[in-house]
PDB file of C-alpha atoms (C1' of nucleotides) in Angstrom:
ATOM      1  CA  MET Q   1      -0.048   0.093  -0.288  1.00 36.00           C
ATOM      2  CA  SER Q   2       1.778   2.791   1.204  1.00 34.00           C
ATOM      3  CA  PRO Q   3       5.654   2.947   0.262  1.00 33.00           C
ATOM      4  CA  LYS Q   4       5.643   5.998   2.589  1.00 32.00           C
ATOM      5  CA  GLY Q   5       6.517   5.730   5.166  1.00 33.00           C
ATOM      6  CA  ALA Q   6       6.798   8.963   6.787  1.00 35.00           C
ATOM      7  CA  ASP Q   7       3.171   9.002   6.035  1.00 34.00           C
ATOM      8  CA  ALA Q   8       2.242   4.973   7.228  1.00 34.00           C
ATOM      9  CA  LEU Q   9       1.095   6.878  10.703  1.00 40.00           C
ATOM     10  CA  ALA Q  10      -1.035   9.625   8.862  1.00 39.00           C
ATOM     11  CA  ARG Q  11      -3.677   8.307  11.019  1.00 56.00           C
ATOM     12  CA  ASP Q  12      -3.318  11.293  14.078  1.00 79.00           C
ATOM     13  CA  PRO Q  13      -2.150   9.788  17.322  1.00 89.00           C
ATOM     14  CA  ALA Q  14      -0.521  12.862  18.758  1.00 95.00           C
ATOM     15  CA  SER Q  15      -3.676  13.762  20.402  1.00 94.00           C
ATOM     16  CA  VAL Q  16      -3.274  10.281  22.228  1.00 96.00           C
ATOM     17  CA  PHE Q  17       0.338  11.081  23.287  1.00 97.00           C
ATOM     18  CA  ALA Q  18      -0.731  14.862  23.881  1.00 97.00           C
ATOM     19  CA  ALA Q  19      -3.126  13.235  25.968  1.00 97.00           C
ATOM     20  CA  LEU Q  20      -0.677  11.630  28.274  1.00 97.00           C
ATOM     21  CA  GLY Q  21       2.065  14.638  27.933  1.00 97.00           C
ATOM     22  CA  ASP Q  22       1.160  15.701  31.687  1.00 97.00           C
ATOM     23  CA  ARG Q  23       2.046  14.959  34.439  1.00 96.00           C
ATOM     24  CA  THR Q  24      -1.218  13.899  36.483  1.00 97.00           C
ATOM     25  CA  ARG Q  25      -2.709  13.027  33.690  1.00 98.00           C
ATOM     26  CA  LEU Q  26      -0.446  10.301  33.456  1.00 97.00           C
ATOM     27  CA  ARG Q  27      -0.964   9.745  37.581  1.00 96.00           C
ATOM     28  CA  LEU Q  28      -4.309   9.189  36.979  1.00 97.00           C
ATOM     29  CA  VAL Q  29      -4.062   6.851  33.684  1.00 97.00           C
ATOM     30  CA  ALA Q  30      -1.406   5.057  36.434  1.00 95.00           C
ATOM     31  CA  ARG Q  31      -4.497   4.989  38.821  1.00 96.00           C
ATOM     32  CA  MET Q  32      -7.374   4.337  36.884  1.00 96.00           C
ATOM     33  CA  ALA Q  33      -5.198   1.022  35.734  1.00 96.00           C
ATOM     34  CA  ALA Q  34      -3.988   0.303  38.587  1.00 94.00           C
ATOM     35  CA  ASP Q  35      -7.512   0.175  41.301  1.00 93.00           C
ATOM     36  CA  GLU Q  36     -10.506  -0.703  40.851  1.00 92.00           C
ATOM     37  CA  PRO Q  37     -13.223   1.570  38.040  1.00 94.00           C
ATOM     38  CA  GLN Q  38     -13.216   4.936  40.828  1.00 96.00           C
ATOM     39  CA  SER Q  39     -15.560   8.177  40.853  1.00 97.00           C
ATOM     40  CA  ILE Q  40     -14.017  11.838  40.732  1.00 98.00           C
ATOM     41  CA  SER Q  41     -13.269  12.817  44.214  1.00 97.00           C
ATOM     42  CA  ARG Q  42     -11.524   9.526  44.959  1.00 97.00           C
ATOM     43  CA  LEU Q  43      -9.202  10.000  42.102  1.00 97.00           C
ATOM     44  CA  THR Q  44      -8.914  14.668  42.898  1.00 97.00           C
ATOM     45  CA  ALA Q  45      -6.505  12.817  46.639  1.00 95.00           C
ATOM     46  CA  GLY Q  46      -3.271  12.750  46.243  1.00 93.00           C
ATOM     47  CA  THR Q  47      -3.644  15.694  42.921  1.00 96.00           C
ATOM     48  CA  GLY Q  48      -2.951  18.439  45.061  1.00 96.00           C
ATOM     49  CA  VAL Q  49      -5.407  20.386  42.539  1.00 97.00           C
ATOM     50  CA  THR Q  50      -9.009  20.873  43.203  1.00 98.00           C
ATOM     51  CA  ARG Q  51     -11.529  18.101  41.836  1.00 98.00           C
ATOM     52  CA  GLN Q  52     -12.572  20.440  39.065  1.00 98.00           C
ATOM     53  CA  ALA Q  53      -9.846  20.240  37.393  1.00 98.00           C
ATOM     54  CA  VAL Q  54      -9.377  17.063  37.498  1.00 98.00           C
ATOM     55  CA  THR Q  55     -13.743  17.034  35.836  1.00 98.00           C
ATOM     56  CA  ARG Q  56     -11.082  18.890  33.254  1.00 98.00           C
ATOM     57  CA  HIS Q  57      -8.568  16.603  32.897  1.00 98.00           C
ATOM     58  CA  LEU Q  58     -10.625  13.523  32.980  1.00 98.00           C
ATOM     59  CA  GLN Q  59     -12.592  14.722  29.933  1.00 98.00           C
ATOM     60  CA  VAL Q  60      -9.792  15.130  27.585  1.00 98.00           C
ATOM     61  CA  LEU Q  61      -8.616  11.713  28.584  1.00 97.00           C
ATOM     62  CA  ALA Q  62     -12.060  11.128  27.664  1.00 97.00           C
ATOM     63  CA  ALA Q  63     -11.768  13.450  24.598  1.00 96.00           C
ATOM     64  CA  ALA Q  64      -8.845  11.395  23.417  1.00 95.00           C
ATOM     65  CA  GLY Q  65     -10.494   7.858  23.937  1.00 95.00           C
ATOM     66  CA  LEU Q  66      -8.404   6.469  26.804  1.00 96.00           C
ATOM     67  CA  VAL Q  67     -10.888   6.837  30.002  1.00 97.00           C
ATOM     68  CA  ARG Q  68     -14.679   6.449  29.841  1.00 97.00           C
ATOM     69  CA  GLY Q  69     -16.919   7.081  32.563  1.00 97.00           C
ATOM     70  CA  ARG Q  70     -20.150   5.557  33.754  1.00 97.00           C
ATOM     71  CA  ARG Q  71     -23.044   7.675  35.366  1.00 97.00           C
ATOM     72  CA  ARG Q  72     -23.185   5.327  39.167  1.00 96.00           C
ATOM     73  CA  GLY Q  73     -26.007   6.632  41.261  1.00 95.00           C
ATOM     74  CA  ARG Q  74     -24.420  10.076  42.160  1.00 96.00           C
ATOM     75  CA  GLU Q  75     -21.357   9.562  41.569  1.00 97.00           C
ATOM     76  CA  VAL Q  76     -18.578   9.112  38.108  1.00 98.00           C
ATOM     77  CA  VAL Q  77     -17.927   6.581  37.554  1.00 97.00           C
ATOM     78  CA  TRP Q  78     -14.720   6.210  34.696  1.00 98.00           C
ATOM     79  CA  ALA Q  79     -11.607   3.308  33.874  1.00 97.00           C
ATOM     80  CA  ILE Q  80      -9.256   2.835  30.894  1.00 96.00           C
ATOM     81  CA  GLU Q  81     -10.297   2.327  27.881  1.00 94.00           C
ATOM     82  CA  PRO Q  82      -7.513   0.783  26.229  1.00 91.00           C
ATOM     83  CA  ASP Q  83      -8.296   0.583  22.578  1.00 90.00           C
ATOM     84  CA  ARG Q  84      -6.124   3.703  22.092  1.00 90.00           C
ATOM     85  CA  LEU Q  85      -3.079   2.643  24.471  1.00 92.00           C
ATOM     86  CA  VAL Q  86      -2.307   0.044  21.922  1.00 92.00           C
ATOM     87  CA  GLU Q  87      -2.919   1.692  19.132  1.00 92.00           C
ATOM     88  CA  ALA Q  88      -0.034   4.078  20.304  1.00 93.00           C
ATOM     89  CA  ARG Q  89       2.037   1.420  21.181  1.00 94.00           C
ATOM     90  CA  ARG Q  90       1.243   0.528  18.553  1.00 93.00           C
ATOM     91  CA  ALA Q  91       2.562   4.456  16.761  1.00 94.00           C
ATOM     92  CA  LEU Q  92       6.305   4.110  18.141  1.00 95.00           C
ATOM     93  CA  ASP Q  93       6.556   0.327  17.227  1.00 95.00           C
ATOM     94  CA  GLU Q  94       6.062   1.834  13.153  1.00 94.00           C
ATOM     95  CA  ILE Q  95       8.869   5.278  14.360  1.00 95.00           C
ATOM     96  CA  SER Q  96      11.084   1.866  15.252  1.00 95.00           C
ATOM     97  CA  ALA Q  97      11.020   0.082  12.970  1.00 95.00           C
ATOM     98  CA  GLN Q  98      11.274   2.465  10.777  1.00 95.00           C
ATOM     99  CA  TRP Q  99      14.743   3.378  11.708  1.00 94.00           C
ATOM    100  CA  ASP Q 100      16.103   0.159  11.310  1.00 94.00           C
ATOM    101  CA  ARG Q 101      15.935  -0.190   8.164  1.00 94.00           C
ATOM    102  CA  ALA Q 102      16.862   3.441   7.474  1.00 92.00           C
ATOM    103  CA  LEU Q 103      20.152   2.595   9.465  1.00 90.00           C
ATOM    104  CA  ALA Q 104      20.418  -1.144   8.063  1.00 92.00           C
ATOM    105  CA  ARG Q 105      20.478   1.600   4.598  1.00 88.00           C
ATOM    106  CA  LEU Q 106      22.778   3.214   5.428  1.00 82.00           C
ATOM    107  CA  ARG Q 107      24.704   0.599   6.783  1.00 84.00           C
ATOM    108  CA  ALA Q 108      23.883  -0.986   3.553  1.00 85.00           C
ATOM    109  CA  HIS Q 109      25.507   2.099   1.670  1.00 75.00           C
ATOM    110  CA  VAL Q 110      28.793   2.795   3.119  1.00 72.00           C
ATOM    111  CA  GLU Q 111      29.268  -1.164   3.097  1.00 66.00           C
ATOM    112  CA  ALA Q 112      29.273  -1.201  -0.603  1.00 62.00           C
ATOM    113  CA  GLU Q 113      31.836   1.724  -1.341  1.00 52.00           C
TER     114      GLU Q 113
ATOM    115  CA  MET B   1      27.410  12.534  30.689  1.00 39.00           C
ATOM    116  CA  SER B   2      24.078  11.612  29.609  1.00 39.00           C
ATOM    117  CA  PRO B   3      22.295  14.139  27.852  1.00 43.00           C
ATOM    118  CA  LYS B   4      19.966  16.662  30.130  1.00 42.00           C
ATOM    119  CA  GLY B   5      17.410  13.968  29.193  1.00 39.00           C
ATOM    120  CA  ALA B   6      18.308  10.624  30.239  1.00 40.00           C
ATOM    121  CA  ASP B   7      15.965  10.435  32.884  1.00 41.00           C
ATOM    122  CA  ALA B   8      12.852  12.191  31.550  1.00 45.00           C
ATOM    123  CA  LEU B   9      11.215   9.584  31.030  1.00 43.00           C
ATOM    124  CA  ALA B  10      11.707   7.735  34.875  1.00 51.00           C
ATOM    125  CA  ARG B  11      11.045  11.135  36.447  1.00 59.00           C
ATOM    126  CA  ASP B  12       8.576  12.690  34.833  1.00 77.00           C
ATOM    127  CA  PRO B  13       7.508  10.114  31.891  1.00 86.00           C
ATOM    128  CA  ALA B  14       5.181  13.081  30.368  1.00 92.00           C
ATOM    129  CA  SER B  15       6.995  15.475  29.367  1.00 93.00           C
ATOM    130  CA  VAL B  16       8.374  12.291  26.047  1.00 95.00           C
ATOM    131  CA  PHE B  17       4.383  11.803  25.523  1.00 97.00           C
ATOM    132  CA  ALA B  18       4.721  16.064  25.795  1.00 97.00           C
ATOM    133  CA  ALA B  19       6.644  15.948  23.316  1.00 97.00           C
ATOM    134  CA  LEU B  20       4.906  13.353  20.926  1.00 97.00           C
ATOM    135  CA  GLY B  21       1.804  14.748  21.635  1.00 97.00           C
ATOM    136  CA  ASP B  22       1.973  17.773  19.103  1.00 97.00           C
ATOM    137  CA  ARG B  23       1.648  17.125  14.554  1.00 96.00           C
ATOM    138  CA  THR B  24       4.413  18.679  13.745  1.00 97.00           C
ATOM    139  CA  ARG B  25       6.637  17.262  15.937  1.00 98.00           C
ATOM    140  CA  LEU B  26       5.336  14.077  15.700  1.00 97.00           C
ATOM    141  CA  ARG B  27       5.796  13.845  10.909  1.00 96.00           C
ATOM    142  CA  LEU B  28       9.564  15.625  11.707  1.00 97.00           C
ATOM    143  CA  VAL B  29       9.758  12.385  14.029  1.00 97.00           C
ATOM    144  CA  ALA B  30       8.287  10.455  11.273  1.00 96.00           C
ATOM    145  CA  ARG B  31      10.222  11.638   8.882  1.00 96.00           C
ATOM    146  CA  MET B  32      13.349  10.931  10.602  1.00 96.00           C
ATOM    147  CA  ALA B  33      12.415   7.899  11.166  1.00 96.00           C
ATOM    148  CA  ALA B  34      12.403   6.917   8.118  1.00 95.00           C
ATOM    149  CA  ASP B  35      15.337   8.297   6.007  1.00 93.00           C
ATOM    150  CA  GLU B  36      19.012   9.881   6.227  1.00 92.00           C
ATOM    151  CA  PRO B  37      19.939  12.565   8.573  1.00 94.00           C
ATOM    152  CA  GLN B  38      18.735  15.954   7.483  1.00 96.00           C
ATOM    153  CA  SER B  39      19.506  19.219   7.960  1.00 97.00           C
ATOM    154  CA  ILE B  40      16.485  21.684   9.549  1.00 98.00           C
ATOM    155  CA  SER B  41      15.785  23.144   5.927  1.00 97.00           C
ATOM    156  CA  ARG B  42      14.906  20.092   4.920  1.00 97.00           C
ATOM    157  CA  LEU B  43      13.101  19.174   7.827  1.00 97.00           C
ATOM    158  CA  THR B  44      11.275  22.313   7.088  1.00 97.00           C
ATOM    159  CA  ALA B  45      10.234  21.077   3.515  1.00 95.00           C
ATOM    160  CA  GLY B  46       6.296  20.289   3.329  1.00 93.00           C
ATOM    161  CA  THR B  47       5.836  21.525   7.375  1.00 96.00           C
ATOM    162  CA  GLY B  48       3.982  24.866   6.696  1.00 95.00           C
ATOM    163  CA  VAL B  49       5.773  25.994   9.026  1.00 97.00           C
ATOM    164  CA  THR B  50       8.797  28.634   9.424  1.00 98.00           C
ATOM    165  CA  ARG B  51      12.146  27.114   9.829  1.00 98.00           C
ATOM    166  CA  GLN B  52      12.740  28.308  13.161  1.00 98.00           C
ATOM    167  CA  ALA B  53       8.891  27.337  14.292  1.00 98.00           C
ATOM    168  CA  VAL B  54      10.990  23.472  13.107  1.00 98.00           C
ATOM    169  CA  THR B  55      13.692  24.635  15.552  1.00 98.00           C
ATOM    170  CA  ARG B  56      12.013  25.225  17.696  1.00 98.00           C
ATOM    171  CA  HIS B  57       9.704  21.551  17.458  1.00 98.00           C
ATOM    172  CA  LEU B  58      13.376  19.698  16.861  1.00 98.00           C
ATOM    173  CA  GLN B  59      15.576  21.776  20.467  1.00 98.00           C
ATOM    174  CA  VAL B  60      11.451  19.846  22.060  1.00 98.00           C
ATOM    175  CA  LEU B  61      12.691  16.745  20.756  1.00 98.00           C
ATOM    176  CA  ALA B  62      16.233  16.653  22.107  1.00 97.00           C
ATOM    177  CA  ALA B  63      15.341  18.585  25.599  1.00 96.00           C
ATOM    178  CA  ALA B  64      13.313  15.412  25.416  1.00 95.00           C
ATOM    179  CA  GLY B  65      16.413  13.170  24.667  1.00 95.00           C
ATOM    180  CA  LEU B  66      14.613  10.912  21.461  1.00 96.00           C
ATOM    181  CA  VAL B  67      16.836  13.094  18.630  1.00 97.00           C
ATOM    182  CA  ARG B  68      19.859  14.512  18.492  1.00 97.00           C
ATOM    183  CA  GLY B  69      21.460  17.434  16.130  1.00 97.00           C
ATOM    184  CA  ARG B  70      24.847  16.945  14.477  1.00 97.00           C
ATOM    185  CA  ARG B  71      26.983  19.939  12.732  1.00 97.00           C
ATOM    186  CA  ARG B  72      27.845  19.328   9.865  1.00 96.00           C
ATOM    187  CA  GLY B  73      29.828  22.401   8.256  1.00 95.00           C
ATOM    188  CA  ARG B  74      27.575  24.913   7.768  1.00 96.00           C
ATOM    189  CA  GLU B  75      24.797  22.702   8.170  1.00 97.00           C
ATOM    190  CA  VAL B  76      22.934  20.912  11.594  1.00 98.00           C
ATOM    191  CA  VAL B  77      21.627  17.372  11.156  1.00 97.00           C
ATOM    192  CA  TRP B  78      19.123  15.952  12.672  1.00 98.00           C
ATOM    193  CA  ALA B  79      18.744  11.984  13.537  1.00 97.00           C
ATOM    194  CA  ILE B  80      16.334  10.357  15.668  1.00 96.00           C
ATOM    195  CA  GLU B  81      17.665   8.734  19.554  1.00 94.00           C
ATOM    196  CA  PRO B  82      15.974   5.631  19.523  1.00 91.00           C
ATOM    197  CA  ASP B  83      16.726   5.160  22.885  1.00 90.00           C
ATOM    198  CA  ARG B  84      13.811   7.008  24.522  1.00 90.00           C
ATOM    199  CA  LEU B  85      11.365   6.457  21.889  1.00 91.00           C
ATOM    200  CA  VAL B  86      11.699   2.226  23.785  1.00 90.00           C
ATOM    201  CA  GLU B  87      11.392   3.868  27.175  1.00 89.00           C
ATOM    202  CA  ALA B  88       7.932   4.839  26.206  1.00 92.00           C
ATOM    203  CA  ARG B  89       6.442   1.774  24.790  1.00 92.00           C
ATOM    204  CA  ARG B  90       7.945   0.352  27.752  1.00 91.00           C
ATOM    205  CA  ALA B  91       5.388   2.672  30.109  1.00 91.00           C
ATOM    206  CA  LEU B  92       1.943   2.308  27.878  1.00 94.00           C
ATOM    207  CA  ASP B  93       3.004  -0.621  28.731  1.00 94.00           C
ATOM    208  CA  GLU B  94       3.337  -1.270  32.178  1.00 94.00           C
ATOM    209  CA  ILE B  95      -0.074   0.884  32.296  1.00 95.00           C
ATOM    210  CA  SER B  96      -1.681  -1.927  30.248  1.00 94.00           C
ATOM    211  CA  ALA B  97       0.207  -4.138  32.449  1.00 94.00           C
ATOM    212  CA  GLN B  98      -2.034  -3.272  35.129  1.00 95.00           C
ATOM    213  CA  TRP B  99      -5.467  -2.560  33.132  1.00 94.00           C
ATOM    214  CA  ASP B 100      -4.670  -6.513  32.430  1.00 94.00           C
ATOM    215  CA  ARG B 101      -4.633  -7.427  35.916  1.00 94.00           C
ATOM    216  CA  ALA B 102      -7.468  -4.908  37.056  1.00 92.00           C
ATOM    217  CA  LEU B 103      -9.235  -6.422  34.745  1.00 90.00           C
ATOM    218  CA  ALA B 104      -8.612 -10.080  36.300  1.00 92.00           C
ATOM    219  CA  ARG B 105      -8.877  -9.381  39.992  1.00 89.00           C
ATOM    220  CA  LEU B 106     -12.485  -7.859  38.922  1.00 82.00           C
ATOM    221  CA  ARG B 107     -13.586 -11.099  37.550  1.00 85.00           C
ATOM    222  CA  ALA B 108     -12.228 -13.235  40.261  1.00 85.00           C
ATOM    223  CA  HIS B 109     -14.210 -11.339  42.059  1.00 76.00           C
ATOM    224  CA  VAL B 110     -16.830 -11.535  40.420  1.00 73.00           C
ATOM    225  CA  GLU B 111     -16.885 -15.818  39.888  1.00 68.00           C
ATOM    226  CA  ALA B 112     -15.963 -15.863  43.874  1.00 63.00           C
ATOM    227  CA  GLU B 113     -20.247 -14.433  45.056  1.00 53.00           C
TER     228      GLU B 113
ATOM    229  C1'  DT G   1     -38.414  16.030  54.758  1.00 64.22           C
ATOM    230  C1'  DT G   2     -34.058  17.712  55.515  1.00 64.22           C
ATOM    231  C1'  DA G   3     -28.954  17.213  55.207  1.00 64.22           C
ATOM    232  C1'  DA G   4     -24.426  15.943  53.716  1.00 64.22           C
ATOM    233  C1'  DC G   5     -22.399  14.708  49.664  1.00 64.22           C
ATOM    234  C1'  DA G   6     -21.224  14.382  44.151  1.00 64.22           C
ATOM    235  C1'  DT G   7     -21.118  16.221  41.128  1.00 64.22           C
ATOM    236  C1'  DG G   8     -21.734  19.877  37.013  1.00 64.22           C
ATOM    237  C1'  DC G   9     -21.637  24.505  34.956  1.00 64.22           C
ATOM    238  C1'  DA G  10     -19.977  29.456  34.556  1.00 64.22           C
ATOM    239  C1'  DA G  11     -16.385  33.141  34.446  1.00 64.22           C
ATOM    240  C1'  DT G  12     -12.210  33.833  35.244  1.00 64.22           C
ATOM    241  C1'  DC G  13      -6.955  34.272  35.541  1.00 64.22           C
ATOM    242  C1'  DT G  14      -1.926  33.493  34.384  1.00 64.22           C
ATOM    243  C1'  DG G  15       2.005  30.898  32.272  1.00 64.22           C
ATOM    244  C1'  DG G  16       2.831  29.273  28.289  1.00 64.22           C
ATOM    245  C1'  DA G  17       2.961  26.906  24.092  1.00 64.22           C
ATOM    246  C1'  DG G  18       2.982  28.119  19.147  1.00 64.22           C
ATOM    247  C1'  DG G  19       4.341  30.997  14.935  1.00 64.22           C
ATOM    248  C1'  DT G  20       5.797  34.952  12.350  1.00 64.22           C
ATOM    249  C1'  DT G  21       9.217  38.981  11.515  1.00 64.22           C
ATOM    250  C1'  DG G  22      13.791  40.429  11.158  1.00 64.22           C
ATOM    251  C1'  DC G  23      18.369  40.072  11.341  1.00 64.22           C
ATOM    252  C1'  DA G  24      23.097  39.005  12.048  1.00 64.22           C
ATOM    253  C1'  DC G  25      27.232  35.280  11.975  1.00 64.22           C
ATOM    254  C1'  DG G  26      29.281  31.543   9.548  1.00 64.22           C
ATOM    255  C1'  DT G  27      29.861  28.178   5.967  1.00 64.22           C
ATOM    256  C1'  DA G  28      30.118  27.035   1.191  1.00 64.22           C
ATOM    257  C1'  DT G  29      30.559  28.122  -2.961  1.00 64.22           C
ATOM    258  C1'  DG G  30      30.907  30.885  -7.573  1.00 64.22           C
TER     259       DG G  30
ATOM    260  C1'  DC K   1      36.913  38.644  -2.519  1.00 64.22           C
ATOM    261  C1'  DA K   2      31.235  38.609  -3.073  1.00 64.22           C
ATOM    262  C1'  DT K   3      27.783  36.393  -2.827  1.00 64.22           C
ATOM    263  C1'  DA K   4      23.844  32.853  -1.317  1.00 64.22           C
ATOM    264  C1'  DC K   5      23.357  29.426   2.279  1.00 64.22           C
ATOM    265  C1'  DG K   6      22.374  27.636   6.062  1.00 64.22           C
ATOM    266  C1'  DT K   7      21.322  28.949  11.556  1.00 64.22           C
ATOM    267  C1'  DG K   8      21.142  31.220  15.658  1.00 64.22           C
ATOM    268  C1'  DC K   9      19.210  34.866  18.351  1.00 64.22           C
ATOM    269  C1'  DA K  10      15.411  37.728  19.471  1.00 64.22           C
ATOM    270  C1'  DA K  11      11.008  40.498  20.009  1.00 64.22           C
ATOM    271  C1'  DC K  12       6.585  40.083  19.345  1.00 64.22           C
ATOM    272  C1'  DC K  13       1.874  38.354  19.515  1.00 64.22           C
ATOM    273  C1'  DT K  14      -2.383  35.595  19.804  1.00 64.22           C
ATOM    274  C1'  DC K  15      -4.583  31.992  22.323  1.00 64.22           C
ATOM    275  C1'  DC K  16      -5.640  28.711  24.975  1.00 64.22           C
ATOM    276  C1'  DA K  17      -4.631  24.896  28.472  1.00 64.22           C
ATOM    277  C1'  DG K  18      -4.302  24.402  33.064  1.00 64.22           C
ATOM    278  C1'  DA K  19      -6.282  25.820  37.874  1.00 64.22           C
ATOM    279  C1'  DT K  20      -9.194  28.091  40.886  1.00 64.22           C
ATOM    280  C1'  DT K  21     -13.861  30.151  42.540  1.00 64.22           C
ATOM    281  C1'  DG K  22     -18.778  30.637  43.300  1.00 64.22           C
ATOM    282  C1'  DC K  23     -23.214  28.139  42.745  1.00 64.22           C
ATOM    283  C1'  DA K  24     -26.829  25.453  40.620  1.00 64.22           C
ATOM    284  C1'  DT K  25     -28.529  20.229  40.169  1.00 64.22           C
ATOM    285  C1'  DG K  26     -29.464  16.167  41.147  1.00 64.22           C
ATOM    286  C1'  DT K  27     -28.861  11.917  44.229  1.00 64.22           C
ATOM    287  C1'  DT K  28     -28.170   9.403  48.936  1.00 64.22           C
ATOM    288  C1'  DA K  29     -29.013   8.724  53.710  1.00 64.22           C
ATOM    289  C1'  DA K  30     -30.506   9.953  58.342  1.00 64.22           C
TER     290       DA K  30
END
DNA sequence: TTAACATGCAATCTGGAGGTTGCACGTATG
DNA sequence: CATACGTGCAACCTCCAGATTGCATGTTAA
């Protein structure tokens, strides 16, 4: 298909990385991945920021497709949605693979002279 | 010894993701991974932004330890530094693994009742 | 019903990210 | 040498991410 290596990443994983590119958000993701689904209030504890700030972070993560919140009575329970996490990992793999191929090409080129 | 971004991921994994969390930067990384090391001018072509903007992006990537530029005559040649990429991938793997474990725990808990 | 709890919504503030233009400086090349 | 090329540096602008406070709404428990 697309022989253009650089365009193999045409889909946009940047938004996922951007979502993970914040200390607080990354910690939130880690906590949601480690424990059971939790309410906003519980997730707020220990972050050092306001509940409203945590709410915004959760919305950013949700917009990136990384987490999902479900209403449960008077609270909203948030949990990981690992699909796009896999996508992000695949993007990194792709870049690494391209780099390996480029290295091999360079090596072959040098040895040919 | 090691450059500034050496343990950027160990201390602040978010900074690496933040560096990748920009369309232009991610495309730059992809191009550097796909082709030979390139000068700023060449990397600027096709980005739709100024050379100075590209320079800033490259500096952000370098601060995160993802790329490295070496002076070569009157130009500076930039290339991937794949170590941080591997570490970033490992971070995603860790989160996924934690999520799997949490899922298994939940399942076991449900089945126990 | 009433009170405490969990969340949502809105207005506001501030710092920095991303971009540009303009100019200066070293380096190759005619 | 003279000139074009590649880059660095600095000032400046705009916009939005991150955070806060205050109040409103819905839900559970006493």
